[in-house]
Short mmCIF file of C-alpha atoms in Angstrom, two decimals:
data_model
loop_
_atom_site.label_atom_id
_atom_site.label_comp_id
_atom_site.label_asym_id
_atom_site.label_seq_id
_atom_site.Cartn_x
_atom_site.Cartn_y
_atom_site.Cartn_z
CA MET A 1 135.39 117.73 96.76
CA LEU A 2 131.82 119.95 96.81
CA THR A 3 130.58 118.82 93.13
CA GLU A 4 131.68 115.56 93.42
CA LEU A 5 130.27 115.00 96.38
CA THR A 6 126.61 117.24 94.59
CA MET A 7 127.30 114.74 91.71
CA MET A 8 127.00 111.61 93.92
CA ALA A 9 123.84 112.88 95.33
CA ALA A 10 122.14 113.36 92.17
CA GLY A 11 123.53 109.40 90.44
CA LEU A 12 122.20 108.25 93.57
CA GLY A 13 119.00 109.79 93.03
CA LEU A 14 118.71 109.39 89.62
CA PHE A 15 119.58 105.85 90.40
CA PHE A 16 116.21 104.96 92.39
CA LEU A 17 114.09 107.24 91.20
CA GLY A 18 114.71 106.16 87.74
CA GLY A 19 114.36 102.01 89.52
CA ARG A 20 111.29 103.48 90.75
CA PHE A 21 110.22 104.46 87.79
CA LEU A 22 110.89 101.61 86.45
CA ASN A 23 108.51 98.99 88.46
CA ASP A 24 105.54 101.36 88.20
CA ALA A 25 105.94 101.07 84.32
CA LEU A 26 106.35 96.57 84.65
CA THR A 27 103.73 96.37 87.22
CA ARG A 28 101.51 98.17 84.27
CA LEU A 29 103.07 96.00 81.67
CA THR A 30 102.99 92.68 83.39
CA GLY A 31 98.81 91.87 82.61
CA ARG A 32 96.92 89.35 82.29
CA ARG A 33 98.50 88.56 78.68
CA ALA A 34 102.22 88.23 80.51
CA ARG A 35 100.55 85.56 82.85
CA ALA A 36 98.90 84.49 80.80
CA PHE A 37 101.90 83.91 78.34
CA VAL A 38 103.76 82.53 81.01
CA VAL A 39 101.33 79.91 81.40
CA ARG A 40 100.90 78.59 78.05
CA HIS A 41 104.71 78.27 77.28
CA THR A 42 105.76 76.48 80.87
CA HIS A 43 105.28 73.24 80.57
CA HIS A 44 109.05 72.09 79.40
CA ALA A 45 112.11 72.46 81.54
CA GLY A 46 114.14 74.33 79.33
CA ARG A 47 111.45 76.89 78.43
CA ALA A 48 110.76 77.35 81.42
CA PHE A 49 114.43 78.65 82.40
CA GLY A 50 113.88 81.28 79.47
CA ILE A 51 110.85 82.16 80.74
CA GLY A 52 112.41 82.81 83.97
CA VAL A 53 115.51 84.74 82.30
CA GLY A 54 114.08 86.28 80.03
CA ILE A 55 111.06 87.87 82.62
CA ALA A 56 113.92 89.34 84.56
CA ALA A 57 115.38 90.80 81.03
CA VAL A 58 111.80 92.47 81.68
CA THR A 59 110.79 93.09 85.19
CA GLN A 60 115.16 92.50 85.90
CA SER A 61 113.44 91.83 89.68
CA THR A 62 113.32 88.36 91.55
CA GLN A 63 111.21 89.72 93.67
CA VAL A 64 108.63 90.41 91.51
CA THR A 65 108.33 86.92 89.38
CA THR A 66 108.44 85.55 93.13
CA PHE A 67 105.19 86.98 93.99
CA LEU A 68 104.43 86.83 90.06
CA MET A 69 104.55 82.51 90.47
CA VAL A 70 102.71 83.05 93.52
CA GLY A 71 99.75 84.84 92.39
CA LEU A 72 100.14 82.10 89.41
CA ILE A 73 100.37 78.79 91.41
CA LYS A 74 97.91 80.07 94.18
CA ALA A 75 95.16 80.19 91.04
CA GLY A 76 96.71 76.99 89.82
CA LEU A 77 97.22 78.06 86.64
CA ILE A 78 101.30 76.67 86.45
CA ARG A 79 103.13 74.05 89.19
CA LEU A 80 104.78 74.60 91.52
CA ARG A 81 107.87 73.02 90.85
CA ARG A 82 107.19 74.58 86.97
CA ALA A 83 107.30 78.04 89.30
CA MET A 84 109.98 77.53 90.77
CA ILE A 85 112.81 76.28 87.44
CA VAL A 86 111.11 80.05 85.36
CA LEU A 87 112.41 81.53 88.86
CA SER A 88 116.08 79.67 89.17
CA GLY A 89 116.20 81.23 85.50
CA THR A 90 115.16 84.45 86.74
CA ASN A 91 118.63 84.30 89.16
CA VAL A 92 120.37 83.96 86.75
CA GLY A 93 118.88 87.02 84.03
CA VAL A 94 119.13 89.25 86.22
CA CYS A 95 122.61 89.48 85.52
CA GLY A 96 121.90 91.12 82.73
CA LEU A 97 121.91 94.58 83.50
CA LEU A 98 124.60 94.10 85.38
CA PHE A 99 126.76 93.80 82.98
CA VAL A 100 125.39 96.60 80.48
CA ALA A 101 126.30 98.98 84.31
CA SER A 102 129.78 97.71 83.98
CA PHE A 103 130.44 99.91 80.34
CA ASP A 104 130.77 103.80 80.22
CA MET A 105 127.70 104.05 77.01
CA GLN A 106 126.77 108.02 78.69
CA PRO A 107 126.69 109.21 75.48
CA LEU A 108 123.84 106.22 74.12
CA VAL A 109 121.98 106.37 77.08
CA LEU A 110 121.16 109.78 77.22
CA ALA A 111 120.67 109.39 73.78
CA ILE A 112 117.72 107.42 75.04
CA LEU A 113 116.23 108.93 77.23
CA GLY A 114 116.44 112.17 75.23
CA ILE A 115 114.56 109.92 72.84
CA SER A 116 111.81 107.85 75.08
CA GLY A 117 111.63 111.40 77.36
CA ILE A 118 109.64 112.88 74.18
CA ALA A 119 108.18 109.65 73.38
CA TYR A 120 106.87 109.14 76.61
CA ALA A 121 105.18 112.87 76.69
CA ARG A 122 103.83 112.20 73.51
CA ALA A 123 102.59 109.64 74.21
CA THR A 124 98.45 109.87 74.50
CA SER A 125 97.72 105.63 74.09
CA PRO A 126 98.77 103.33 77.35
CA ALA A 127 100.15 100.65 74.77
CA LEU A 128 102.81 103.02 74.02
CA ARG A 129 103.37 105.83 77.07
CA ASN A 130 103.68 102.35 79.25
CA PRO A 131 106.48 100.85 77.38
CA MET A 132 107.94 104.08 76.96
CA ALA A 133 107.74 104.73 81.05
CA ALA A 134 109.91 101.55 81.32
CA VAL A 135 112.75 102.71 78.60
CA VAL A 136 113.28 106.24 80.32
CA GLY A 137 113.21 104.77 83.99
CA GLY A 138 115.89 102.30 82.73
CA ALA A 139 117.71 104.85 81.00
CA LEU A 140 117.54 107.20 84.13
CA LEU A 141 118.53 104.09 86.09
CA ILE A 142 121.50 104.29 84.25
CA TYR A 143 122.41 107.39 83.82
CA GLY A 144 122.73 108.07 87.74
CA LEU A 145 124.94 104.39 88.59
CA GLY A 146 127.80 107.41 85.74
CA LEU A 147 126.91 110.87 87.00
CA LEU A 148 128.31 107.83 90.70
CA ARG A 149 131.05 106.54 88.81
CA HIS A 150 132.62 109.78 87.48
CA ALA A 151 131.33 111.13 90.97
CA VAL A 152 133.62 108.38 93.29
CA ALA A 153 136.69 108.09 91.44
CA PRO A 154 138.72 110.84 91.92
CA MET A 155 138.01 110.24 95.66
CA ALA A 156 139.62 106.31 95.66
CA GLU A 157 142.54 109.02 95.75
CA VAL A 158 141.84 110.63 98.96
CA ALA A 159 144.38 109.92 101.54
CA ILE A 160 140.71 108.85 104.18
CA VAL A 161 139.21 107.45 101.78
CA THR A 162 142.02 104.93 100.30
CA ASP A 163 142.96 104.14 104.40
CA LEU A 164 138.58 102.81 104.63
CA LEU A 165 139.09 100.86 101.56
CA VAL A 166 142.62 99.06 102.94
CA ILE A 167 140.99 98.01 107.18
CA ALA A 168 138.06 97.12 104.81
CA GLY A 169 139.88 94.70 102.38
CA ARG A 170 141.14 92.78 105.46
CA HIS A 171 137.59 92.03 106.71
CA ASP A 172 136.16 89.99 104.68
CA VAL A 173 133.22 89.19 106.57
CA LEU A 174 132.93 93.04 106.82
CA ILE A 175 132.12 93.57 102.88
CA PHE A 176 130.20 90.91 102.29
CA GLY A 177 127.47 91.52 105.65
CA LEU A 178 127.46 95.61 104.59
CA SER A 179 126.29 93.63 101.18
CA VAL A 180 122.91 91.83 102.96
CA GLY A 181 122.23 94.31 105.05
CA LEU A 182 122.36 96.90 102.12
CA VAL A 183 119.78 94.50 100.44
CA VAL A 184 117.73 94.05 103.20
CA LEU A 185 117.10 98.13 103.49
CA LEU A 186 116.91 99.04 99.65
CA GLN A 187 115.28 95.95 99.24
CA SER A 188 116.95 94.73 95.59
CA ALA A 189 119.89 92.61 94.91
CA THR A 190 120.10 94.04 91.31
CA ALA A 191 120.55 98.09 93.04
CA VAL A 192 123.07 96.67 95.32
CA GLY A 193 124.90 94.97 92.99
CA MET A 194 124.59 97.50 90.39
CA LEU A 195 125.97 99.42 92.92
CA GLY A 196 129.25 97.29 93.44
CA VAL A 197 129.44 97.53 89.43
CA THR A 198 130.26 101.30 90.12
CA LEU A 199 131.96 101.09 92.44
CA ALA A 200 134.16 98.68 91.41
CA GLY A 201 134.76 100.28 87.73
CA ALA A 202 136.15 103.74 90.01
CA GLY A 203 138.68 101.32 91.42
CA LEU A 204 137.34 101.44 94.93
CA PHE A 205 137.89 98.08 95.52
CA GLY A 206 139.64 94.84 93.66
CA ILE A 207 138.75 91.78 92.26
CA GLU A 208 138.05 89.50 94.77
CA GLN A 209 135.95 91.72 97.06
CA ALA A 210 133.88 92.37 94.26
CA MET A 211 132.90 88.83 94.77
CA LEU A 212 132.17 89.27 97.83
CA VAL A 213 129.68 92.81 97.51
CA ALA A 214 127.62 89.98 94.73
CA PHE A 215 127.70 87.03 96.93
CA GLY A 216 126.61 89.11 100.06
CA ALA A 217 123.82 90.78 97.32
CA ASN A 218 123.26 87.34 96.62
CA LEU A 219 122.90 86.57 99.78
CA GLY A 220 120.80 88.88 101.50
CA ASN A 221 118.13 88.76 98.47
CA GLY A 222 117.23 85.25 100.02
CA LEU A 223 117.27 87.18 103.37
CA ASN A 224 114.73 89.90 102.41
CA MET A 225 112.35 87.14 100.25
CA PHE A 226 112.74 85.46 103.75
CA LEU A 227 111.16 88.68 105.68
CA LEU A 228 108.44 89.92 102.76
CA SER A 229 106.82 85.80 102.47
CA ARG A 230 106.79 85.90 106.98
CA HIS A 231 102.59 86.43 105.91
CA LEU A 232 102.33 83.61 103.17
CA THR A 233 101.80 80.24 104.25
CA GLY A 234 101.49 76.37 101.71
CA ARG A 235 102.13 76.82 98.32
CA ALA A 236 102.67 80.30 98.51
CA ARG A 237 105.63 80.01 100.83
CA GLN A 238 106.74 77.00 99.76
CA MET A 239 107.54 79.61 96.21
CA ALA A 240 108.83 81.79 98.04
CA ALA A 241 111.46 79.74 100.48
CA PHE A 242 113.02 78.31 97.04
CA GLN A 243 113.65 81.96 96.30
CA VAL A 244 115.89 82.11 99.64
CA SER A 245 117.41 78.35 99.13
CA LEU A 246 118.52 79.42 96.03
CA GLY A 247 120.47 82.25 98.04
CA LEU A 248 121.18 79.59 100.50
CA VAL A 249 122.63 76.82 97.96
CA GLY A 250 124.41 79.01 95.79
CA THR A 251 126.83 80.56 99.12
CA ALA A 252 127.03 77.22 100.45
CA VAL A 253 128.37 76.53 97.16
CA VAL A 254 130.93 79.10 96.48
CA ILE A 255 131.84 80.72 99.56
CA PRO A 256 133.24 77.30 100.84
CA LEU A 257 135.26 76.81 97.22
CA LEU A 258 136.79 80.17 97.71
CA MET A 259 137.25 79.80 101.03
CA ILE A 260 139.78 76.65 99.73
CA GLU A 261 140.86 79.09 96.90
CA ARG A 262 142.40 81.27 99.30
CA VAL A 263 144.21 78.60 101.19
CA ALA A 264 145.51 75.83 98.83
CA SER A 265 146.95 78.96 96.82
CA LEU A 266 145.53 77.05 94.43
CA PRO A 267 143.93 79.40 91.54
CA LEU A 268 140.93 77.16 90.96
CA GLY A 269 139.22 78.24 92.65
CA PRO A 270 136.15 81.37 91.80
CA ALA A 271 138.24 84.43 92.33
CA ALA A 272 140.97 82.43 89.50
CA LEU A 273 137.23 82.16 87.35
CA ILE A 274 136.49 85.43 87.62
CA THR A 275 140.06 86.77 86.80
CA THR A 276 140.65 84.94 83.75
CA MET A 277 137.37 85.72 82.94
CA THR A 278 138.20 89.19 83.71
CA GLN A 279 140.32 92.94 84.78
CA ASP A 280 138.43 95.22 85.46
CA PRO A 281 136.92 94.88 88.48
CA GLY A 282 133.51 96.69 87.43
CA ARG A 283 132.49 93.35 85.24
CA GLY A 284 134.53 90.99 87.66
CA VAL A 285 131.23 91.99 90.38
CA ALA A 286 128.64 91.57 87.56
CA TRP A 287 130.91 87.39 86.93
CA SER A 288 130.82 86.85 89.48
CA TYR A 289 127.23 87.62 90.48
CA LEU A 290 126.28 85.00 87.30
CA LEU A 291 128.58 82.68 88.77
CA PHE A 292 126.72 82.80 91.92
CA ASN A 293 123.26 82.38 89.76
CA LEU A 294 124.67 79.88 87.97
CA LEU A 295 125.25 77.48 90.88
CA GLY A 296 122.79 78.63 92.51
CA ALA A 297 120.24 76.98 90.52
CA GLY A 298 122.05 74.52 89.22
CA SER A 299 122.53 73.10 91.63
CA SER A 300 119.00 73.14 92.62
CA MET A 301 118.10 72.02 89.45
CA LEU A 302 119.74 68.91 90.93
CA PHE A 303 118.18 68.65 93.89
CA LEU A 304 114.94 70.29 92.49
CA GLY A 305 112.10 67.22 93.86
CA ARG A 306 114.72 66.56 97.46
CA ILE A 307 114.30 70.55 97.85
CA SER A 308 110.48 70.75 96.81
CA ASP A 309 109.65 67.25 99.61
CA THR A 310 111.52 69.25 101.92
CA LEU A 311 109.80 73.01 101.74
CA ALA A 312 106.66 70.70 101.29
CA ARG A 313 106.55 69.00 104.98
CA LEU A 314 107.33 72.85 106.20
CA TRP A 315 104.95 74.52 104.60
CA PRO A 316 101.41 71.92 104.29
CA SER A 317 99.26 73.31 101.96
CA THR A 318 96.51 74.23 103.75
CA ALA A 319 92.64 73.02 103.25
CA ILE A 320 91.89 76.53 102.37
CA GLU A 321 94.11 76.66 99.59
CA SER A 322 93.67 73.31 97.83
CA ASP A 323 89.78 74.10 97.39
CA ALA A 324 91.57 76.95 95.94
CA GLN A 325 93.04 74.53 93.69
CA PRO A 326 91.50 73.10 90.62
CA VAL A 327 89.58 69.17 90.38
CA PHE A 328 88.15 69.23 87.22
CA LEU A 329 90.55 71.33 84.44
CA ASP A 330 92.63 69.91 82.85
CA ASP A 331 94.32 71.76 80.34
CA LEU A 332 94.59 68.88 77.86
CA ALA A 333 91.09 68.42 77.63
CA LEU A 334 91.38 71.73 74.95
CA GLY A 335 91.65 69.64 73.29
CA ASP A 336 88.53 68.30 72.80
CA PRO A 337 86.85 71.76 73.25
CA GLU A 338 83.21 69.85 73.71
CA GLY A 339 84.57 67.48 76.59
CA ALA A 340 86.63 70.64 78.21
CA LEU A 341 83.94 72.05 78.49
CA ASP A 342 81.64 69.23 80.66
CA LEU A 343 85.07 69.86 83.02
CA ALA A 344 84.75 73.50 83.04
CA ILE A 345 81.11 72.90 84.48
CA LEU A 346 81.98 71.02 86.28
CA GLU A 347 84.36 72.96 88.15
CA GLN A 348 81.75 75.39 88.46
CA ARG A 349 79.57 73.23 89.89
CA ARG A 350 82.37 72.65 92.84
CA LEU A 351 83.41 76.49 93.35
CA ILE A 352 79.92 77.23 93.17
CA GLY A 353 79.54 74.46 95.97
CA GLN A 354 82.71 75.70 98.15
CA VAL A 355 80.66 79.64 98.24
CA GLU A 356 78.78 78.88 101.52
CA HIS A 357 82.26 78.99 103.36
CA LEU A 358 82.27 82.23 104.19
CA THR A 359 79.32 82.83 106.19
CA ALA A 360 80.01 79.53 107.59
CA VAL A 361 83.05 81.60 109.07
CA LEU A 362 80.87 83.56 110.62
CA THR A 363 78.28 81.48 112.05
CA ARG A 364 81.21 79.15 114.37
CA ASP A 365 81.94 80.31 117.82
CA GLY A 366 86.51 81.35 117.79
CA ALA A 367 88.16 84.39 118.28
CA LEU A 368 87.58 87.54 115.72
CA ALA A 369 90.62 88.43 114.15
CA GLN A 370 90.43 84.60 113.53
CA ARG A 371 87.94 84.71 111.42
CA ARG A 372 88.52 88.04 110.11
CA ARG A 373 91.50 86.24 109.00
CA VAL A 374 90.10 82.14 107.94
CA ILE A 375 87.54 84.70 105.28
CA ALA A 376 90.44 86.65 103.99
CA LEU A 377 91.63 83.91 103.13
CA ARG A 378 88.30 82.03 101.19
CA GLN A 379 87.98 85.52 99.53
CA ASP A 380 91.34 85.62 98.04
CA GLY A 381 90.77 81.31 97.20
CA LEU A 382 87.55 82.02 95.48
CA ARG A 383 89.16 84.78 93.61
CA GLN A 384 91.52 82.69 92.41
CA LEU A 385 89.39 79.89 90.79
CA MET A 386 86.89 81.56 89.39
CA VAL A 387 89.87 83.81 87.64
CA ARG A 388 91.04 80.32 86.58
CA ILE A 389 87.57 78.84 84.96
CA ASP A 390 88.12 82.25 83.32
CA MET A 391 90.26 81.53 81.80
CA TYR A 392 89.37 78.35 81.15
CA LEU A 393 86.74 78.99 80.01
CA THR A 394 88.72 81.92 77.78
CA GLU A 395 90.30 79.07 75.54
CA ILE A 396 87.22 76.64 75.30
CA ALA A 397 85.91 79.64 73.25
CA GLY A 398 89.21 79.53 70.68
CA GLY A 399 88.06 76.43 69.53
CA ARG A 400 86.12 74.12 67.36
CA LEU A 401 82.46 74.07 68.91
CA SER A 402 78.76 73.15 67.14
CA PRO A 403 75.95 75.31 67.39
CA GLY A 404 74.47 73.30 70.72
CA GLY A 405 78.80 73.85 72.69
CA TYR A 406 78.08 77.09 71.56
CA GLU A 407 74.74 77.26 73.72
CA ARG A 408 76.58 75.73 76.86
CA LEU A 409 79.16 77.84 75.94
CA ASN A 410 76.93 80.82 76.05
CA VAL A 411 75.25 79.64 79.72
CA ALA A 412 78.13 78.93 81.11
CA VAL A 413 80.11 82.08 80.63
CA ALA A 414 76.59 84.29 81.99
CA GLY A 415 77.07 81.27 85.26
CA GLN A 416 80.39 82.74 85.65
CA ARG A 417 79.30 86.66 85.16
CA ARG A 418 76.47 85.53 87.65
CA LEU A 419 78.60 83.64 90.27
CA ASP A 420 81.37 86.27 89.98
CA ALA A 421 78.31 89.19 91.49
CA VAL A 422 76.90 86.30 94.37
CA VAL A 423 80.44 86.29 95.61
CA GLY A 424 80.77 89.51 95.14
CA THR A 425 78.13 90.93 97.06
CA LEU A 426 78.38 87.59 99.52
CA GLY A 427 82.13 89.42 100.03
CA ASP A 428 80.67 92.79 100.62
CA LEU A 429 77.80 91.58 103.73
CA VAL A 430 80.74 89.91 104.88
CA ASP A 431 82.39 92.45 105.67
CA LEU A 432 79.60 95.16 106.50
CA LEU A 433 78.80 92.24 109.80
CA VAL A 434 82.08 90.62 110.81
CA ASP A 435 82.94 93.24 113.05
CA GLN A 436 78.56 93.34 114.50
CA MET A 437 77.78 90.17 115.15
CA ASP A 438 79.50 90.03 118.41
CA ARG A 439 77.77 92.87 120.05
CA PRO A 440 75.29 92.96 122.13
CA ASP A 441 73.01 95.17 121.29
CA ALA A 442 70.40 95.07 118.69
CA ILE A 443 72.70 95.87 115.86
CA GLY A 444 74.46 92.23 116.80
CA ARG A 445 71.28 90.74 117.46
CA VAL A 446 70.48 91.71 113.55
CA SER A 447 73.51 91.24 112.25
CA MET A 448 73.06 87.55 114.23
CA ALA A 449 69.88 86.72 112.53
CA ILE A 450 70.87 88.39 109.26
CA MET A 451 74.44 85.61 109.17
CA HIS A 452 72.26 82.61 110.35
CA GLY A 453 69.67 83.05 107.45
CA VAL A 454 72.54 83.69 104.43
CA ASP A 455 73.71 80.30 106.30
CA ALA A 456 71.22 78.42 106.10
CA VAL A 457 70.73 79.80 102.28
CA MET A 458 74.21 79.10 101.01
CA MET A 459 74.33 75.66 102.96
CA THR A 460 71.16 74.60 100.59
CA LEU A 461 73.39 76.39 97.35
CA GLY A 462 75.52 74.00 98.38
CA ALA A 463 74.22 70.89 98.66
CA ALA A 464 72.04 72.16 94.88
CA ALA A 465 75.32 71.97 93.73
CA ARG A 466 76.94 69.38 94.66
CA SER A 467 74.62 66.62 94.06
CA GLY A 468 73.06 68.24 90.85
CA ASP A 469 69.49 67.26 92.21
CA ALA A 470 65.84 68.44 90.56
CA ASP A 471 64.40 68.34 94.55
CA GLU A 472 67.39 70.31 95.85
CA ARG A 473 67.48 74.05 93.31
CA ALA A 474 63.57 73.30 93.69
CA MET A 475 64.04 73.19 97.68
CA LEU A 476 66.98 76.79 97.66
CA ALA A 477 64.18 78.83 95.02
CA ALA A 478 62.38 78.85 97.90
CA VAL A 479 64.30 79.02 101.00
CA ALA A 480 66.13 82.03 98.68
CA GLY A 481 62.23 83.53 98.10
CA ASP A 482 60.93 82.48 101.17
CA ARG A 483 64.95 84.66 103.32
CA GLY A 484 64.19 87.98 100.62
CA GLU A 485 61.01 88.62 102.34
CA ILE A 486 62.29 87.87 105.56
CA MET A 487 64.52 90.86 105.22
CA THR A 488 62.70 93.08 104.35
CA ARG A 489 60.42 92.20 107.44
CA LEU A 490 63.11 92.56 109.99
CA ARG A 491 64.07 95.58 108.47
CA ARG A 492 60.70 97.84 108.95
CA GLN A 493 60.41 96.13 112.07
CA TYR A 494 64.36 97.14 113.50
CA LEU A 495 63.95 100.42 112.62
CA SER A 496 60.36 100.62 113.76
CA ALA A 497 60.91 99.32 117.14
CA GLU A 498 64.95 100.74 118.04
CA ALA A 499 64.24 104.11 117.90
CA GLU A 500 67.49 104.59 120.51
CA MET A 501 69.21 102.80 117.39
CA PRO A 502 72.44 104.61 116.15
CA PRO A 503 71.94 106.49 112.68
CA ALA A 504 75.32 105.76 112.15
CA ASP A 505 74.27 101.40 113.38
CA ARG A 506 70.89 102.24 110.84
CA ALA A 507 72.40 102.58 107.73
CA ARG A 508 74.41 99.22 108.07
CA LEU A 509 70.95 97.76 108.55
CA LEU A 510 69.49 98.69 106.08
CA ASN A 511 73.09 98.71 103.91
CA ALA A 512 72.97 95.07 105.32
CA THR A 513 69.39 93.89 104.46
CA ASN A 514 69.39 95.77 100.45
CA LEU A 515 72.70 94.19 100.46
CA CYS A 516 70.58 91.03 101.33
CA GLU A 517 68.22 90.93 98.63
CA ARG A 518 70.05 91.73 96.02
CA LEU A 519 72.28 88.53 96.92
CA PHE A 520 68.88 86.41 96.99
CA TRP A 521 67.94 87.76 93.33
CA LEU A 522 71.43 86.94 92.13
CA LEU A 523 70.66 83.68 93.32
CA ALA A 524 67.61 82.63 91.28
CA SER A 525 69.28 84.20 88.71
CA LEU A 526 72.10 81.54 89.89
CA VAL A 527 69.70 78.30 90.29
CA GLU A 528 67.86 79.38 86.65
CA GLY A 529 71.80 79.06 85.38
CA LEU A 530 72.36 76.02 87.51
CA GLU A 531 69.10 74.82 86.27
CA ALA A 532 70.09 75.35 82.30
CA THR A 533 73.12 73.61 82.69
CA LEU A 534 72.06 70.87 84.48
CA SER A 535 69.16 69.88 82.74
CA ASP A 536 71.19 69.69 79.68
CA ALA A 537 73.55 67.24 80.76
CA ALA A 538 70.68 65.49 82.75
CA ALA A 539 69.81 64.84 79.41
CA ASN A 540 72.82 63.80 77.58
CA GLY A 541 73.36 61.87 81.12
CA MET A 542 76.39 62.76 82.52
CA VAL A 543 74.97 64.58 85.98
CA ALA A 544 76.62 62.70 89.34
CA PRO A 545 76.48 64.13 92.89
CA LEU A 546 80.20 65.69 92.86
CA SER A 547 82.35 63.01 95.10
CA ALA A 548 81.35 60.75 92.64
CA ALA A 549 82.77 62.62 89.49
CA GLY A 550 86.14 63.26 90.48
CA GLU A 551 86.49 65.68 93.61
CA GLY A 552 88.89 64.75 95.98
#
């Protein structure tokens, strides 16, 4: 008995270690190229579903896919309904590993573990090391399940275990509830499903109990996503809620069918179907998992429009989230790179016009916690939109442009780098002073003065970008230069007059004024690039205020 218990502990340990190893490796692998691949190949519904199945084969996690889709939605790279189709495919695709785990493949797994382990230890390039780490993690996970299977098989003959299983078999709600709870505890429906495959394969329970384990794991997956997504808002929350709805819809379909099958004694329900597929309880878990997700995904796809509209009413998009969505960028326009470049430049102007929101939040009245939350959302929105513009410019660079078009593209790319530096520096300044502005002492007064000065410059920047007016740009250059001189005088005045200012506050003041001077220098450079862009556009009659150009 002691041998079986230690083997069980070792199996569980290797299972969770392999899962962690696999997850970390896949996180490193699912970088920018993977996201770009998803964006390019999900325009057709069938292909989007297939991409979801493929993602599941790699990640074996609906959570990873959900948050991947959330990031793409927030960046405006994929439409919400298309992302929902991808997630439906992922829920079906994660069943693959359960079928693998239902077979005893220990010799093959040991061979894969040995080869991949040597390759991982010897690899020096991340291009090889990360995939090998994923293979090692998957092999450890399956080998751990094999140990667990061999450890629990003898326990099926132990009297106390048999008695407990008989009691549990009389209370389906108990098995279902335990499966739901284990998913929330372990943060993985796949892990619970694989444990169910292993225990059922060892003979600890039968087909119907195996089905309840699978159904409970899927509902628990939805509950777990609900708990993880409480902080999300708008479209991101809608995406997470769709994963929850898949679990609810699947449960609403299969549980009544199972009850009708039992009460009416009709061999036409889920249990009869699974029994037809296999007599092995371990593979019964895998088939039940697949059936649940096929029914859930199929039902959700039939009513995708209604589900999407309902989620939009429950968690509508916020103004901040709408600002972060691209207005002018259109993938269809990439067929005409010159025209797409015009759209990218318009989106850059729109982005520049939004930078002022960061400082505007600080200069308004309101609770500090609320201001910090809004600032964080604004910063995230700006970063997401910048990523989208950057990817769009990269796509344009892959097309055929005229010599003049390449020059315009170079100006736009350089402007994007300047804008990135402006947003980063402004973000550092806001983070430094947000907690100081409400203080009644000298550092509070100087923090307020600095942010009001920066806010005036940002308002002028936004007006210049939105209007495209030459006089506005000239005013911006003058205002930014004046503020740079003011920061120098302000620093000297406070550091000499406030002898009692604590050293930490002196350091903050020095840091803040240095950030301001860098910000104004960057703004001067940004204005030069904006001047070049708008002058070229004016020569071709392409300059118009953004509201007239299509901003909604």
